[in-house]
Every structure is written in structure tokens, then in C-alpha cells.
Amino acid sequence: MRIYDALVSDHEKVKGLLVQLVNLQTGDEKKRDKIIEKIEDDLIPHARAEEAVFYNSIRAVNAAKDLVWHGYAEHMEAESLLHTLKGAAAIDVGWRKTALKLQEALLHHIQEEEEEIIPVAKRLFTDEEAKAMGDAFAEMKPQVLDGGFIQSSLDLIANLMPPRLAAPLRTFTLKA
């Protein structure tokens, strides 16, 4: 599957989960917590793999860097909102308001990515390159999920760094 199709597929899945969350009836904490966990399990691996495979490929050909940097910033914003949402849900205070903010931030990010970044990438990469990126993206997502929060944070830092400086950080792992 081409990277573009994989990204859009993930976007649709997360958008659906967000709709379920913001429309959830008050008092169904178990369902709310399961949806939040599913959003986290989909969003974080998607973001790390997208940064490593897609954004860094765009950066490597020195194209659309401003768009890509903006995408990184939006990933950080969404993850911050997700962590705030988890905390608000844990104490059952203001979680819906935070869920709506997360939904708004992600819908904005998805729209920009699908209308601006993906069209640029389609001009930069061949279909074979897009398929190779899609394969790498699909392979990386479960690894990110298995790595946990601290490893994902290290991966975020590595994704932001120039490749020659990121290589040593990428070899560092917290797994025993």
C-alpha cells in the first residue's frame, strides 16, 4: 500500500474514534477509557512512523520543509492534548472539553496533511517509492506501540534531528 493510502486510512480510523468519544454519553467511563486507549494506540505509532518514514523522506529531498516542521509541531500539540485528556478522564473532570480540543486539532492537522503535504509528496516520489514508504510505515507502527512512552519520546527527538545526529539515538533502546 502506498504511504498516502495508509495515512488516509489511519486518519479515517482516528476521526471515527474521536466522533465516538465526543458523542459518548456521560457515565460510561469504561467505554470512554477504552476509546481513549485506542486513540492513543493508533495515534502515537502513526505519528512516530509518519515522522520517521514520510516526513523525513520529504526533508531528505529538501522539499516542503516548512510544511513538515508544521506537521511535527501539530503532532506534539495533539499528543499533549491526548495526555491532558487521559488525565482529565482519570479524575473525570473536563474530559469532553479536552476531547473536543483534540478532535479540532487533529481534524485541522489531517486536513493540512491531506490537502498540502500529500500532494507535494506525490510530486516528489514515484509510486514505487510511495509503496516502499507505505511498507516501512506499516512495519514501524507495531514497533512504536511496543516501545512505550519513553521510547516514543526518544523516537520523536530522533525524528526531529538531522539523520547523522539521530543515528546514535535510534540505536538506543530501553528494552531489556
mmCIF file of C-alpha atoms in Angstrom:
data_model
loop_
_atom_site.group_PDB
_atom_site.id
_atom_site.type_symbol
_atom_site.label_atom_id
_atom_site.label_comp_id
_atom_site.label_asym_id
_atom_site.label_seq_id
_atom_site.Cartn_x
_atom_site.Cartn_y
_atom_site.Cartn_z
ATOM 1 C CA MET A 1 0.000 0.000 0.000
ATOM 2 C CA ARG A 2 1.291 3.455 -0.857
ATOM 3 C CA ILE A 3 2.124 5.691 2.105
ATOM 4 C CA TYR A 4 -0.610 8.131 1.125
ATOM 5 C CA ASP A 5 -3.313 5.468 1.296
ATOM 6 C CA ALA A 6 -2.008 4.155 4.621
ATOM 7 C CA LEU A 7 -2.003 7.649 6.126
ATOM 8 C CA VAL A 8 -5.529 8.449 4.945
ATOM 9 C CA SER A 9 -6.772 5.078 6.224
ATOM 10 C CA ASP A 10 -5.317 5.796 9.672
ATOM 11 C CA HIS A 11 -6.777 9.298 9.588
ATOM 12 C CA GLU A 12 -10.259 7.916 8.949
ATOM 13 C CA LYS A 13 -9.906 5.446 11.815
ATOM 14 C CA VAL A 14 -8.854 8.126 14.333
ATOM 15 C CA LYS A 15 -11.552 10.534 13.137
ATOM 16 C CA GLY A 16 -14.144 7.811 13.758
ATOM 17 C CA LEU A 17 -12.800 7.147 17.249
ATOM 18 C CA LEU A 18 -12.914 10.850 18.064
ATOM 19 C CA VAL A 19 -16.548 11.075 16.938
ATOM 20 C CA GLN A 20 -17.372 8.125 19.193
ATOM 21 C CA LEU A 21 -15.585 9.777 22.104
ATOM 22 C CA VAL A 22 -17.127 13.235 21.880
ATOM 23 C CA ASN A 23 -20.610 11.736 21.363
ATOM 24 C CA LEU A 24 -20.279 9.306 24.271
ATOM 25 C CA GLN A 25 -22.952 9.515 26.937
ATOM 26 C CA THR A 26 -21.829 10.754 30.337
ATOM 27 C CA GLY A 27 -21.402 7.948 32.837
ATOM 28 C CA ASP A 28 -19.888 5.331 30.525
ATOM 29 C CA GLU A 29 -16.349 5.616 31.895
ATOM 30 C CA LYS A 30 -15.268 2.127 30.795
ATOM 31 C CA LYS A 31 -16.180 2.769 27.172
ATOM 32 C CA ARG A 32 -14.632 6.266 27.329
ATOM 33 C CA ASP A 33 -11.367 4.879 28.691
ATOM 34 C CA LYS A 34 -11.273 2.125 26.036
ATOM 35 C CA ILE A 35 -11.785 4.682 23.251
ATOM 36 C CA ILE A 36 -9.068 6.955 24.661
ATOM 37 C CA GLU A 37 -6.695 3.987 24.891
ATOM 38 C CA LYS A 38 -7.498 3.015 21.289
ATOM 39 C CA ILE A 39 -6.890 6.607 20.121
ATOM 40 C CA GLU A 40 -3.519 6.583 21.889
ATOM 41 C CA ASP A 41 -2.593 3.157 20.484
ATOM 42 C CA ASP A 42 -3.409 4.368 16.967
ATOM 43 C CA LEU A 43 -2.209 7.972 17.156
ATOM 44 C CA ILE A 44 1.267 7.632 18.703
ATOM 45 C CA PRO A 45 2.557 4.837 16.432
ATOM 46 C CA HIS A 46 1.042 6.636 13.431
ATOM 47 C CA ALA A 47 2.790 9.894 14.338
ATOM 48 C CA ARG A 48 6.226 8.363 15.033
ATOM 49 C CA ALA A 49 6.161 6.191 11.892
ATOM 50 C CA GLU A 50 4.851 9.069 9.788
ATOM 51 C CA GLU A 51 7.642 11.347 11.023
ATOM 52 C CA ALA A 52 10.387 8.764 10.525
ATOM 53 C CA VAL A 53 9.247 7.450 7.164
ATOM 54 C CA PHE A 54 7.178 10.142 5.452
ATOM 55 C CA TYR A 55 8.227 13.499 6.869
ATOM 56 C CA ASN A 56 11.913 12.610 6.950
ATOM 57 C CA SER A 57 11.766 11.403 3.340
ATOM 58 C CA ILE A 58 10.370 14.784 2.353
ATOM 59 C CA ARG A 59 13.058 16.535 4.409
ATOM 60 C CA ALA A 60 15.743 14.371 2.768
ATOM 61 C CA VAL A 61 14.919 15.778 -0.649
ATOM 62 C CA ASN A 62 14.866 19.266 0.842
ATOM 63 C CA ALA A 63 11.269 19.949 -0.118
ATOM 64 C CA ALA A 64 8.320 21.410 1.749
ATOM 65 C CA LYS A 65 10.331 21.685 4.961
ATOM 66 C CA ASP A 66 8.027 24.335 6.419
ATOM 67 C CA LEU A 67 5.016 22.074 5.923
ATOM 68 C CA VAL A 68 6.820 19.153 7.510
ATOM 69 C CA TRP A 69 8.025 21.185 10.508
ATOM 70 C CA HIS A 70 4.468 22.399 10.976
ATOM 71 C CA GLY A 71 3.323 18.767 10.931
ATOM 72 C CA TYR A 72 5.813 17.874 13.682
ATOM 73 C CA ALA A 73 4.508 20.758 15.801
ATOM 74 C CA GLU A 74 0.935 19.605 15.299
ATOM 75 C CA HIS A 75 1.882 16.071 16.339
ATOM 76 C CA MET A 76 3.331 17.452 19.571
ATOM 77 C CA GLU A 77 0.198 19.522 20.177
ATOM 78 C CA ALA A 78 -2.069 16.520 19.611
ATOM 79 C CA GLU A 79 -0.004 14.314 21.902
ATOM 80 C CA SER A 80 -0.061 16.968 24.614
ATOM 81 C CA LEU A 81 -3.843 17.188 24.317
ATOM 82 C CA LEU A 82 -4.066 13.384 24.412
ATOM 83 C CA HIS A 83 -2.096 13.251 27.666
ATOM 84 C CA THR A 84 -4.262 16.035 29.099
ATOM 85 C CA LEU A 85 -7.348 14.072 28.033
ATOM 86 C CA LYS A 86 -6.097 10.949 29.780
ATOM 87 C CA GLY A 87 -5.534 12.921 32.982
ATOM 88 C CA ALA A 88 -8.916 14.645 32.791
ATOM 89 C CA ALA A 89 -10.639 11.310 32.192
ATOM 90 C CA ALA A 90 -8.809 9.732 35.136
ATOM 91 C CA ILE A 91 -10.292 12.302 37.510
ATOM 92 C CA ASP A 92 -13.500 12.631 35.464
ATOM 93 C CA VAL A 93 -13.217 16.404 35.129
ATOM 94 C CA GLY A 94 -13.392 18.317 31.836
ATOM 95 C CA TRP A 95 -12.508 15.369 29.652
ATOM 96 C CA ARG A 96 -15.152 16.121 26.990
ATOM 97 C CA LYS A 97 -13.872 19.690 26.515
ATOM 98 C CA THR A 98 -10.357 18.327 26.066
ATOM 99 C CA ALA A 99 -11.639 15.631 23.701
ATOM 100 C CA LEU A 100 -13.240 18.345 21.569
ATOM 101 C CA LYS A 101 -9.953 20.292 21.504
ATOM 102 C CA LEU A 102 -8.094 17.131 20.466
ATOM 103 C CA GLN A 103 -10.659 16.444 17.763
ATOM 104 C CA GLU A 104 -10.370 20.004 16.446
ATOM 105 C CA ALA A 105 -6.561 19.881 16.445
ATOM 106 C CA LEU A 106 -6.441 16.521 14.678
ATOM 107 C CA LEU A 107 -9.056 17.451 12.080
ATOM 108 C CA HIS A 108 -7.018 20.558 11.289
ATOM 109 C CA HIS A 109 -3.797 18.537 11.051
ATOM 110 C CA ILE A 110 -5.374 15.839 8.897
ATOM 111 C CA GLN A 111 -6.842 18.403 6.522
ATOM 112 C CA GLU A 112 -3.492 20.158 6.085
ATOM 113 C CA GLU A 113 -1.678 16.888 5.627
ATOM 114 C CA GLU A 114 -4.116 15.530 3.061
ATOM 115 C CA GLU A 115 -4.523 18.810 1.156
ATOM 116 C CA GLU A 116 -0.971 20.168 1.330
ATOM 117 C CA ILE A 117 1.706 17.644 2.340
ATOM 118 C CA ILE A 118 0.455 14.572 0.478
ATOM 119 C CA PRO A 119 0.045 16.427 -2.852
ATOM 120 C CA VAL A 120 3.626 17.726 -2.544
ATOM 121 C CA ALA A 121 4.883 14.222 -1.761
ATOM 122 C CA LYS A 122 3.047 12.770 -4.749
ATOM 123 C CA ARG A 123 5.081 15.096 -6.967
ATOM 124 C CA LEU A 124 8.348 14.155 -5.233
ATOM 125 C CA PHE A 125 8.132 10.365 -5.091
ATOM 126 C CA THR A 126 7.448 7.608 -7.582
ATOM 127 C CA ASP A 127 4.729 5.048 -6.921
ATOM 128 C CA GLU A 128 7.448 2.502 -6.091
ATOM 129 C CA GLU A 129 8.949 4.877 -3.514
ATOM 130 C CA ALA A 130 5.485 5.589 -2.083
ATOM 131 C CA LYS A 131 4.853 1.841 -1.761
ATOM 132 C CA ALA A 132 8.219 1.286 -0.069
ATOM 133 C CA MET A 133 7.396 4.084 2.373
ATOM 134 C CA GLY A 134 3.981 2.520 2.979
ATOM 135 C CA ASP A 135 5.601 -0.830 3.760
ATOM 136 C CA ALA A 136 8.125 0.779 6.121
ATOM 137 C CA PHE A 137 5.326 2.757 7.804
ATOM 138 C CA ALA A 138 3.244 -0.393 8.362
ATOM 139 C CA GLU A 139 6.268 -2.269 9.716
ATOM 140 C CA MET A 140 7.258 0.505 12.102
ATOM 141 C CA LYS A 141 3.897 1.183 13.779
ATOM 142 C CA PRO A 142 3.781 -2.021 15.890
ATOM 143 C CA GLN A 143 7.385 -1.446 16.961
ATOM 144 C CA VAL A 144 6.469 2.026 18.236
ATOM 145 C CA LEU A 145 3.485 0.630 20.114
ATOM 146 C CA ASP A 146 5.699 -1.980 21.781
ATOM 147 C CA GLY A 147 8.305 0.629 22.743
ATOM 148 C CA GLY A 148 6.172 2.560 25.208
ATOM 149 C CA PHE A 149 6.075 6.222 26.178
ATOM 150 C CA ILE A 150 9.762 6.879 26.864
ATOM 151 C CA GLN A 151 10.928 5.116 23.712
ATOM 152 C CA SER A 152 8.322 7.014 21.693
ATOM 153 C CA SER A 153 9.620 10.265 23.176
ATOM 154 C CA LEU A 154 13.184 9.344 22.176
ATOM 155 C CA ASP A 155 11.926 8.495 18.693
ATOM 156 C CA LEU A 156 10.230 11.900 18.452
ATOM 157 C CA ILE A 157 13.500 13.617 19.311
ATOM 158 C CA ALA A 158 15.401 11.468 16.791
ATOM 159 C CA ASN A 159 12.827 12.255 14.094
ATOM 160 C CA LEU A 160 13.431 15.967 14.577
ATOM 161 C CA MET A 161 17.207 15.693 14.337
ATOM 162 C CA PRO A 162 19.360 15.596 11.208
ATOM 163 C CA PRO A 163 19.905 11.935 10.245
ATOM 164 C CA ARG A 164 23.642 11.956 11.028
ATOM 165 C CA LEU A 165 22.928 13.114 14.581
ATOM 166 C CA ALA A 166 19.856 10.939 15.076
ATOM 167 C CA ALA A 167 21.546 7.634 14.219
ATOM 168 C CA PRO A 168 23.139 7.114 17.658
ATOM 169 C CA LEU A 169 19.864 7.939 19.396
ATOM 170 C CA ARG A 170 17.965 5.482 17.193
ATOM 171 C CA THR A 171 20.246 2.653 18.294
ATOM 172 C CA PHE A 172 19.498 3.398 21.952
ATOM 173 C CA THR A 173 16.678 1.295 23.305
ATOM 174 C CA LEU A 174 15.073 0.934 26.697
ATOM 175 C CA LYS A 175 14.118 -2.700 26.167
ATOM 176 C CA ALA A 176 15.965 -5.244 28.290
#
